[in-house]
PDB file of C-alpha atoms in Angstrom:
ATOM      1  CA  UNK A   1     -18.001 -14.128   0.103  1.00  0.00           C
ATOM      2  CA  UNK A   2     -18.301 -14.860   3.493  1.00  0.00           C
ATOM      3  CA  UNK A   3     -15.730 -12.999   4.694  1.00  0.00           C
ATOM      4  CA  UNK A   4     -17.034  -9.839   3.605  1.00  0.00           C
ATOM      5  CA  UNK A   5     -15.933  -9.241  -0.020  1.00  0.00           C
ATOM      6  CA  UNK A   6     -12.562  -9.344   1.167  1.00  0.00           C
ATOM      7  CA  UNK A   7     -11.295 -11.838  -1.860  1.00  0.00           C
ATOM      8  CA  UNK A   8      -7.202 -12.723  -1.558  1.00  0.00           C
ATOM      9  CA  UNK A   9      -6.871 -16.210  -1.285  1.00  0.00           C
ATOM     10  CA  UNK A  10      -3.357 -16.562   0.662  1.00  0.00           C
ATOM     11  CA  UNK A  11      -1.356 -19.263  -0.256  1.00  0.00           C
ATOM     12  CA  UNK A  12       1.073 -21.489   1.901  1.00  0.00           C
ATOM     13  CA  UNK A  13       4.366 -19.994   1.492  1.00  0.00           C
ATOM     14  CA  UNK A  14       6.980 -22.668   0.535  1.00  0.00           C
ATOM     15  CA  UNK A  15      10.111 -22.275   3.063  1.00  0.00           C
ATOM     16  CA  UNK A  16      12.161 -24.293   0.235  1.00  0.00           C
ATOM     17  CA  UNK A  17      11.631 -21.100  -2.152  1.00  0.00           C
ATOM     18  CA  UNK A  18      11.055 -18.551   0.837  1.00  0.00           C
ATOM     19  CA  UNK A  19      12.716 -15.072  -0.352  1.00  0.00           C
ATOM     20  CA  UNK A  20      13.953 -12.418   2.712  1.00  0.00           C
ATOM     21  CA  UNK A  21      11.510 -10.585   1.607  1.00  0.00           C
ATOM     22  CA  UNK A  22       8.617 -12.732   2.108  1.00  0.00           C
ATOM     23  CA  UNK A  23       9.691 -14.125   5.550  1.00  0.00           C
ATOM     24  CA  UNK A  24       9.654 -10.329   6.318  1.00  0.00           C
ATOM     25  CA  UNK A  25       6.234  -9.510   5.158  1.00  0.00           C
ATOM     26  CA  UNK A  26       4.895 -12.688   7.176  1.00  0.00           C
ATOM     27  CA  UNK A  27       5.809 -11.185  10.338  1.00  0.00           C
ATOM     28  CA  UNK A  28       3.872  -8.419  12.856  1.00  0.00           C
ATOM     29  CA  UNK A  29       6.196  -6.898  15.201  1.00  0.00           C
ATOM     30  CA  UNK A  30       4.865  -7.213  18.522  1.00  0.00           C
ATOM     31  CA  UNK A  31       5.244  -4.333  21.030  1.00  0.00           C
ATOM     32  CA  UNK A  32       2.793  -5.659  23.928  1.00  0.00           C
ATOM     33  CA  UNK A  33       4.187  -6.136  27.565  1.00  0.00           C
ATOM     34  CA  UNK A  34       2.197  -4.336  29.518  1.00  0.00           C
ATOM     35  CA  UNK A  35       4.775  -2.157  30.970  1.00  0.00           C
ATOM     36  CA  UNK A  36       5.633  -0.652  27.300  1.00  0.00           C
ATOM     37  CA  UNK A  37       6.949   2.804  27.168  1.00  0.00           C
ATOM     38  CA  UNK A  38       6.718   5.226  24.064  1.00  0.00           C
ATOM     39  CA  UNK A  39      10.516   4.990  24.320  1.00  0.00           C
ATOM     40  CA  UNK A  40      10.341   1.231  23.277  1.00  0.00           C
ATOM     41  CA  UNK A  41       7.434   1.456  21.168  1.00  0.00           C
ATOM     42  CA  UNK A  42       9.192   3.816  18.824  1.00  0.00           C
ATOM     43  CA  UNK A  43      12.301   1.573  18.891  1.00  0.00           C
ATOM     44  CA  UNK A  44       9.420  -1.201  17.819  1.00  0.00           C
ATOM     45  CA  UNK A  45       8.985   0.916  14.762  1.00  0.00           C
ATOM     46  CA  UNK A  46      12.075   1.473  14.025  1.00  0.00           C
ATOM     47  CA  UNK A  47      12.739  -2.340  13.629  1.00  0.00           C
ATOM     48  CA  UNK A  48       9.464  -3.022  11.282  1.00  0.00           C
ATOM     49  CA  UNK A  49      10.834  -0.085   9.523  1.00  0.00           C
ATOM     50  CA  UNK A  50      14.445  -1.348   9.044  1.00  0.00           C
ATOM     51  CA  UNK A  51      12.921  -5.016   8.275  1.00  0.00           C
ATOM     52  CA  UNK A  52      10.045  -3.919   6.313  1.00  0.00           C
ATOM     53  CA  UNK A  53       7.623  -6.051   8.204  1.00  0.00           C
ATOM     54  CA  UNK A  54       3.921  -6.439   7.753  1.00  0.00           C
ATOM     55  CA  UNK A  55       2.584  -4.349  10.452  1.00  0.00           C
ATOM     56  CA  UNK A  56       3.562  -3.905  13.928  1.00  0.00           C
ATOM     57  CA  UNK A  57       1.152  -4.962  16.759  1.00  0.00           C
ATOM     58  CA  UNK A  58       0.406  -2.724  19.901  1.00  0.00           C
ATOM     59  CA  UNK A  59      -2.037  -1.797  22.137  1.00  0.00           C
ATOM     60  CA  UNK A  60      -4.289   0.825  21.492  1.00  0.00           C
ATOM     61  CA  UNK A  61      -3.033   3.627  23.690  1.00  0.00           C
ATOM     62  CA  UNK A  62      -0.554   3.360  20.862  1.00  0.00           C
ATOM     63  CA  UNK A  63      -2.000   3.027  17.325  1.00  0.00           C
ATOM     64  CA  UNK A  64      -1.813   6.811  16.693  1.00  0.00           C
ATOM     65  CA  UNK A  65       1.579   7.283  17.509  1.00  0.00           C
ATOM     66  CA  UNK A  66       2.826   4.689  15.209  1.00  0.00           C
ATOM     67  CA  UNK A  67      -0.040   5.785  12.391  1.00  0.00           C
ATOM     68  CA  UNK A  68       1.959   9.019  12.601  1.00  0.00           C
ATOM     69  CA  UNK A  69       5.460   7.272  12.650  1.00  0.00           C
ATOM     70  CA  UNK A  70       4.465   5.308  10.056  1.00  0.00           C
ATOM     71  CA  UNK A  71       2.540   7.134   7.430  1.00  0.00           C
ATOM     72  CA  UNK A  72       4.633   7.313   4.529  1.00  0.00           C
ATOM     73  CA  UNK A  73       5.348   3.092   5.022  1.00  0.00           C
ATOM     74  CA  UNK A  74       3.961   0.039   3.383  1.00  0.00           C
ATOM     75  CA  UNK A  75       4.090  -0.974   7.476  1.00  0.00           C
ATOM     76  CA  UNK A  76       0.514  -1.231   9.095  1.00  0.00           C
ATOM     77  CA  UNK A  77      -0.567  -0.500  12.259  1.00  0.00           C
ATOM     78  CA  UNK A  78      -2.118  -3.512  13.931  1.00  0.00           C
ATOM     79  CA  UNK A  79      -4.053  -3.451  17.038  1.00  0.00           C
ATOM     80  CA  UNK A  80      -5.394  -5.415  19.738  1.00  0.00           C
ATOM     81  CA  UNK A  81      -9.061  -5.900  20.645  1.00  0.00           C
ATOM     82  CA  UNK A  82      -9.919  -7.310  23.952  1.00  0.00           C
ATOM     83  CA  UNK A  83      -6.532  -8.129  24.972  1.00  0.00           C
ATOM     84  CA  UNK A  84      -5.189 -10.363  26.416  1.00  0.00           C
ATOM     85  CA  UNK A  85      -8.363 -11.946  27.957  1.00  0.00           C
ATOM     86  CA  UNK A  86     -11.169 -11.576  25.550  1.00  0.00           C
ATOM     87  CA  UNK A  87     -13.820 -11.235  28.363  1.00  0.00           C
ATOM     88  CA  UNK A  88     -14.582  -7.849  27.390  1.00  0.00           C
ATOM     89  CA  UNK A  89     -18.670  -7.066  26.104  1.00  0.00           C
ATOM     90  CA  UNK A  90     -18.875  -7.380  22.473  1.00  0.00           C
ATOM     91  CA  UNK A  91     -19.863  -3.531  22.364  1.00  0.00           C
ATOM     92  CA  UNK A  92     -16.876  -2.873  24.344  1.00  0.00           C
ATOM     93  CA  UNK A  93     -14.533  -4.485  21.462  1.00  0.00           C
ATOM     94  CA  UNK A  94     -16.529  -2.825  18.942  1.00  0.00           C
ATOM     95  CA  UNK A  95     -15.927   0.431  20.048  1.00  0.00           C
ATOM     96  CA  UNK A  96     -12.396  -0.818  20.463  1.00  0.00           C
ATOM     97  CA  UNK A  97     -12.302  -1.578  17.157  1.00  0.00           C
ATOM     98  CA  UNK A  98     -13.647   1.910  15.936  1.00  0.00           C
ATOM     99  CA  UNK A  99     -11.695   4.041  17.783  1.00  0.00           C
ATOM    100  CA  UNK A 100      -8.589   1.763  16.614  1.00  0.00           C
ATOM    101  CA  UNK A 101      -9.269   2.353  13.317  1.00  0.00           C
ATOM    102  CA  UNK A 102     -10.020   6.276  13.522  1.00  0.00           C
ATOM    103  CA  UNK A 103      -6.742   6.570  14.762  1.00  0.00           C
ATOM    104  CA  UNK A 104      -5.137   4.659  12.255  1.00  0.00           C
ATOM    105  CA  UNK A 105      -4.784   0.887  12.519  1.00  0.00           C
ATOM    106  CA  UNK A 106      -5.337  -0.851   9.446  1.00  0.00           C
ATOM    107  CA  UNK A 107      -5.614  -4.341  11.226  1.00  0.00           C
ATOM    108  CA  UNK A 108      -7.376  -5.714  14.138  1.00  0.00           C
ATOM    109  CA  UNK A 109      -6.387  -8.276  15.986  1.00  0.00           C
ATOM    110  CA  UNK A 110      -9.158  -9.653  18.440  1.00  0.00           C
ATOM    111  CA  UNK A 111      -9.773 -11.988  21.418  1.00  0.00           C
ATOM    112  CA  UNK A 112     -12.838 -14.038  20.987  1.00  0.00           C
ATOM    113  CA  UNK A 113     -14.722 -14.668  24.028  1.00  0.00           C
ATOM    114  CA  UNK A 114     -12.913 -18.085  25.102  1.00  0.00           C
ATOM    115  CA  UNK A 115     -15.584 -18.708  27.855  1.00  0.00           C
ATOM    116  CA  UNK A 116     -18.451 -18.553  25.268  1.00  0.00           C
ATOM    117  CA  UNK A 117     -17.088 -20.505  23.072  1.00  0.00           C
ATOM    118  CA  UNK A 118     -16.344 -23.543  25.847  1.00  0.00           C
ATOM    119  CA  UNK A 119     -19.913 -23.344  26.644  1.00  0.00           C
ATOM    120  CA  UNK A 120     -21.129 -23.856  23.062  1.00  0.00           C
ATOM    121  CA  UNK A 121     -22.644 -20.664  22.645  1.00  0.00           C
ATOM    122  CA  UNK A 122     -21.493 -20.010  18.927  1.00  0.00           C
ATOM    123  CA  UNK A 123     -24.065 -17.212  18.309  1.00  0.00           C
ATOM    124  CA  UNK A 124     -22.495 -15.116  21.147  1.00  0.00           C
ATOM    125  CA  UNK A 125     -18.611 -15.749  19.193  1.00  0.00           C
ATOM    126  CA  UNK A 126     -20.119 -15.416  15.697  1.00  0.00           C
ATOM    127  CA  UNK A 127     -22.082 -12.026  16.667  1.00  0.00           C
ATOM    128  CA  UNK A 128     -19.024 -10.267  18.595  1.00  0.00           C
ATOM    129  CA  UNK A 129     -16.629 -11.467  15.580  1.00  0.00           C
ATOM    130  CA  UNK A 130     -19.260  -9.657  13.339  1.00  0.00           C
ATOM    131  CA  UNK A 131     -19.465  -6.141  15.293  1.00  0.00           C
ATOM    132  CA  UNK A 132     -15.934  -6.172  15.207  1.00  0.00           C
ATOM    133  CA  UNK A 133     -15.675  -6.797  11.507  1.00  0.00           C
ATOM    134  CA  UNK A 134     -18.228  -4.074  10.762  1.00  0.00           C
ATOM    135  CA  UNK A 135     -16.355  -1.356  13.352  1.00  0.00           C
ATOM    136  CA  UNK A 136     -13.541  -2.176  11.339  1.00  0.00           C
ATOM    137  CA  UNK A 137     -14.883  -0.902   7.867  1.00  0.00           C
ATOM    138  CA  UNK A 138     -12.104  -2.699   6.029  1.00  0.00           C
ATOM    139  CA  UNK A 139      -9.429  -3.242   8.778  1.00  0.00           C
ATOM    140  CA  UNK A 140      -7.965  -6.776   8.190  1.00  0.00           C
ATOM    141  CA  UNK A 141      -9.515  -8.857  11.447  1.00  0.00           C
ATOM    142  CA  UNK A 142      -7.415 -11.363  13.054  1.00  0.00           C
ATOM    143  CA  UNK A 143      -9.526 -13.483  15.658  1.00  0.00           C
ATOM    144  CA  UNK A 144      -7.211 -14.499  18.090  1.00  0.00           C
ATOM    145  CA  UNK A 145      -8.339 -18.222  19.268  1.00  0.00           C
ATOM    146  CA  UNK A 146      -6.370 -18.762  22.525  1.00  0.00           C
ATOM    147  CA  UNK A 147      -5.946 -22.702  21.617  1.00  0.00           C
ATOM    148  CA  UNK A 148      -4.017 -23.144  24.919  1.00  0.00           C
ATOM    149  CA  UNK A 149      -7.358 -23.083  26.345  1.00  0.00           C
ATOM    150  CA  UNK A 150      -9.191 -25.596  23.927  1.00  0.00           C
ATOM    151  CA  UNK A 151      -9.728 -29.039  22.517  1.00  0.00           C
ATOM    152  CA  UNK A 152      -9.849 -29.512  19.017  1.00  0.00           C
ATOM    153  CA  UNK A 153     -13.007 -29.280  18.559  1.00  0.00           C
ATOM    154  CA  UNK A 154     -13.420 -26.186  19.698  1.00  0.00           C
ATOM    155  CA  UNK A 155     -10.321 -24.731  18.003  1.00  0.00           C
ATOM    156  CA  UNK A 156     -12.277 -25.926  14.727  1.00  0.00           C
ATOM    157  CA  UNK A 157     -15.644 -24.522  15.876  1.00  0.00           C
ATOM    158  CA  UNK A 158     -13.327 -21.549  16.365  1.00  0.00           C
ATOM    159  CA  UNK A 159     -12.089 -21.053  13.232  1.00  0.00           C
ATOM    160  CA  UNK A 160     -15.584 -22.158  11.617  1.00  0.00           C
ATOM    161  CA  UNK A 161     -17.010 -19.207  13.761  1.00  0.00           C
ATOM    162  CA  UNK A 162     -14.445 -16.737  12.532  1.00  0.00           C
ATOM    163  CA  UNK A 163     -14.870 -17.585   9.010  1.00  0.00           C
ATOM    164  CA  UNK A 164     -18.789 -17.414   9.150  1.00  0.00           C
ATOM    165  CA  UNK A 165     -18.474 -13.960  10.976  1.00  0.00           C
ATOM    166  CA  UNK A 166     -16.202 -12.083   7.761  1.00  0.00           C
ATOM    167  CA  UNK A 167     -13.096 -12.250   9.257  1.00  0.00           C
ATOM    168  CA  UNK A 168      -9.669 -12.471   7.237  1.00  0.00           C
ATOM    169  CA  UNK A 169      -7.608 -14.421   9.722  1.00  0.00           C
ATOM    170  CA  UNK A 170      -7.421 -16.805  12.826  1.00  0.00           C
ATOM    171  CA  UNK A 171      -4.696 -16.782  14.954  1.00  0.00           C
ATOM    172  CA  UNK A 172      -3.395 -19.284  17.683  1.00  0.00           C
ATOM    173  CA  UNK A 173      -2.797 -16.671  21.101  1.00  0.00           C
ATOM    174  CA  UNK A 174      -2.312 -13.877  22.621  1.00  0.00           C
ATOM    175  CA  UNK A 175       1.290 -14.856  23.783  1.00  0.00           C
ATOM    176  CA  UNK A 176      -0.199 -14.358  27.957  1.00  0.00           C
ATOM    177  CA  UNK A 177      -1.695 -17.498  28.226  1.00  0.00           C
ATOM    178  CA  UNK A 178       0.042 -20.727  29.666  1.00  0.00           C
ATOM    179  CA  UNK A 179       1.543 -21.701  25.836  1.00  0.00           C
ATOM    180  CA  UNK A 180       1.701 -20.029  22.441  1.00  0.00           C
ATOM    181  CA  UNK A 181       1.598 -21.565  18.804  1.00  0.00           C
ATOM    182  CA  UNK A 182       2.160 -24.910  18.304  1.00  0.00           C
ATOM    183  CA  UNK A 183       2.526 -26.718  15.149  1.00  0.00           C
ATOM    184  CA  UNK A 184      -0.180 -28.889  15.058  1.00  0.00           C
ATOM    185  CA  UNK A 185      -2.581 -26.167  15.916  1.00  0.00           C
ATOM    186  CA  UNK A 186      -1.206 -24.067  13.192  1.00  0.00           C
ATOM    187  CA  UNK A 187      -2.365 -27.430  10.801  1.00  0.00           C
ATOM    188  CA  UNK A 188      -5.342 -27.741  11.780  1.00  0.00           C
ATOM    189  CA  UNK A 189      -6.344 -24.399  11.473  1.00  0.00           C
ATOM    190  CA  UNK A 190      -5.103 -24.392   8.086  1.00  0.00           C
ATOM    191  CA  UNK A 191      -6.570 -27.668   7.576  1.00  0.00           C
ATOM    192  CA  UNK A 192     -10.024 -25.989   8.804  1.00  0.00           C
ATOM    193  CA  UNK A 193      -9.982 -22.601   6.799  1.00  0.00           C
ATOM    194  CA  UNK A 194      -6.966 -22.050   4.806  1.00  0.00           C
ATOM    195  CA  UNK A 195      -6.525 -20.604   2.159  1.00  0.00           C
ATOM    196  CA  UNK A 196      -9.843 -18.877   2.368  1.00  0.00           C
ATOM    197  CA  UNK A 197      -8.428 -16.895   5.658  1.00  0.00           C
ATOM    198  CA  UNK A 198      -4.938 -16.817   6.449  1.00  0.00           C
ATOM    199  CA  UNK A 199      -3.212 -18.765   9.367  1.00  0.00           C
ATOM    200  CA  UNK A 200      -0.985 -16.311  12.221  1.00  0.00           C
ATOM    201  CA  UNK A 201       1.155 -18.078  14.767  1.00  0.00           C
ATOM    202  CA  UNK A 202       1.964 -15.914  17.870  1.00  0.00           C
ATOM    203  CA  UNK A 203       3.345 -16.608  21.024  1.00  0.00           C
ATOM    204  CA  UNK A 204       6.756 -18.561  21.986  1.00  0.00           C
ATOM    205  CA  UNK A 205       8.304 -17.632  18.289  1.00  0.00           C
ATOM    206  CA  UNK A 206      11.970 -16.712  19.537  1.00  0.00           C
ATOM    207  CA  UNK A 207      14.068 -17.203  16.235  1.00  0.00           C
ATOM    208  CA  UNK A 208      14.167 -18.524  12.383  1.00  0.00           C
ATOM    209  CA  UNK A 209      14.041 -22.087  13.350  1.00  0.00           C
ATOM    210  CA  UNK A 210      10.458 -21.736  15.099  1.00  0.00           C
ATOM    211  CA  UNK A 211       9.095 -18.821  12.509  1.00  0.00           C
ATOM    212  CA  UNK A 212       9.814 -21.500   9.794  1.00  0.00           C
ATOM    213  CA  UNK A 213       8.808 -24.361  11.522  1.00  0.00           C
ATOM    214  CA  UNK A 214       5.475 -22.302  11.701  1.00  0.00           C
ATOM    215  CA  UNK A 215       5.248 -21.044   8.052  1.00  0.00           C
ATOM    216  CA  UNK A 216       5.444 -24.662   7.159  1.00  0.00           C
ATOM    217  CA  UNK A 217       2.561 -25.985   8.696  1.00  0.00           C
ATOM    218  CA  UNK A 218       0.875 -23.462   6.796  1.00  0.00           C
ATOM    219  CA  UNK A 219       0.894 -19.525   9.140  1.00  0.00           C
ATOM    220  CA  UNK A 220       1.294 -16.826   6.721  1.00  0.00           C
ATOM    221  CA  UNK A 221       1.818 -14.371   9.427  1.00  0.00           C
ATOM    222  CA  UNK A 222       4.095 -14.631  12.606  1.00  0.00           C
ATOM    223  CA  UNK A 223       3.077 -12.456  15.580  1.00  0.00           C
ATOM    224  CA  UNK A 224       7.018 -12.179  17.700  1.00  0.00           C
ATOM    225  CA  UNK A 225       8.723  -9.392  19.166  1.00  0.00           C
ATOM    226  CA  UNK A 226      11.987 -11.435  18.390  1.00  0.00           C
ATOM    227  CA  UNK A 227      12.120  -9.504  13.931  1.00  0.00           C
ATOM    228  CA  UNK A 228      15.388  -8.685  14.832  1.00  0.00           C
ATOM    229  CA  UNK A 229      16.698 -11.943  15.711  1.00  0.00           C
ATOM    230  CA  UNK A 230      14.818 -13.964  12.963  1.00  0.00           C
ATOM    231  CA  UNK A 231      15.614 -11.614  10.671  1.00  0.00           C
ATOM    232  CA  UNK A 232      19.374 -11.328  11.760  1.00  0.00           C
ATOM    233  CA  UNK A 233      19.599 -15.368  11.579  1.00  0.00           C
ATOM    234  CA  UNK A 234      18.324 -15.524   8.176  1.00  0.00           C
ATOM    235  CA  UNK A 235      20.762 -12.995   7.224  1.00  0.00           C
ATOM    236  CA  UNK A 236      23.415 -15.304   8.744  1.00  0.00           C
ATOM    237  CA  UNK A 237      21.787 -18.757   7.134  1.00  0.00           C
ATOM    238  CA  UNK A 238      21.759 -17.436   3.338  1.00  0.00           C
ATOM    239  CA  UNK A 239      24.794 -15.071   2.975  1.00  0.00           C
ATOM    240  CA  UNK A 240      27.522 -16.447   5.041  1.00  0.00           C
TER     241      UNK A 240
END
């Protein structure tokens, strides 16, 4: 397959039938201001614990500390590659990437190189997706697309490019740019590559009415640092 022999299809979740459980395995618990303390990214763990989240998302200063915290979880590590900007050399990420996963992150989750891709040069996008794919020796890759930044043909190039390159995932931003998932964009991706790679919305998800909105259009994961309060309304929505 392209993607690498990784074979899941994921399927659109269906908010009508959505269990806790599910809307709790769609999300990744981001921990990423840039003034994060160990101190807060332990309580981050903490609350992917209690929930039983996906993964929690942090930079990679962190990834053995919560590998450690972690261990005897179904939670996953996820870290960032090139983040927040993506401007990084591709053997920059890929070492990234390696040293990530040595130290125990079971996901990646990268910034493609948004100036590349603007100027067409799709070899350059496809060939850094790839190096991180292959650092990652089995790591689930998120390519983070930055859509704030593009058109719609480029988001679809984009998603095209990640697909081609083996990875499992595209995902709308970073949550530093100017805006963060939108619905539409979360359609069209799906529209472009689901379910053969699975949809993330990240950025600007602050509570159950956006995470839904977004699992609708078709994400199967929701980067937020907001679990507790998505979670927490859910709780209040279905057992009042």
């Amino acid at each position: 397959m392209p993607n690498g022999g990784w074979e899941r299809v994921i399927q659109k979740l269906e908010v009508s039938s959505l269990t806790e459980k599910q809307l709790a395995k769609t999300i990744d618990h981001a921990v990423l201001k840039p003034s994060s303390t160990e101190v807060e990214i332990r309580e981050g763990c903490s609350i992917a614990l209690k929930y039983k989240v996906a993964a929690i998302c942090v930079n990679p200063c962190y990834v053995r500390l919560c590998a450690d915290i972690l261990k005897n979880s179904e939670v996953k590590v996820d870290a960032v590659i090139g983040f927040p900007l993506g401007a990084n050399a591709p053997v920059m990420k890929k070492a990234e990437a390696q040293r990530a996963v040595e130290d125990g992150a079971a996901e990646l989750d990268m910034v493609l190189n948004v100036g590349a891709l603007k100027e067409g040069d799709y070899k350059y996008v496809r060939e850094e997706i790839q190096q991180v794919v292959e650092a990652g020796r089995g790591a689930l890759v998120k390519v983070i697309l930055e859509t704030c930044y593009l058109n719609e043909h480029e988001k679809i190039e984009a998603c095209k490019l990640a697909e081609e390159a083996g990875a499992h995932y595209v995902k709308t931003s970073t949550g530093f740019g100017p805006e963060g998932a939108k619905v539409e964009d979360i359609k069209l991706m799906y529209r472009t590559v689901g379910p053969r790679l699975g949809v993330k919305a990240s950025g600007g998800i602050r509570g159950l009415s956006d995470a839904l909105a977004m699992i609708e259009a078709g994400a199967t994961r929701l980067g937020t640092s907001a679990t507790q309060t998505i979670m927490e309304d859910w709780v209040s929505r279905n057992y009042k």
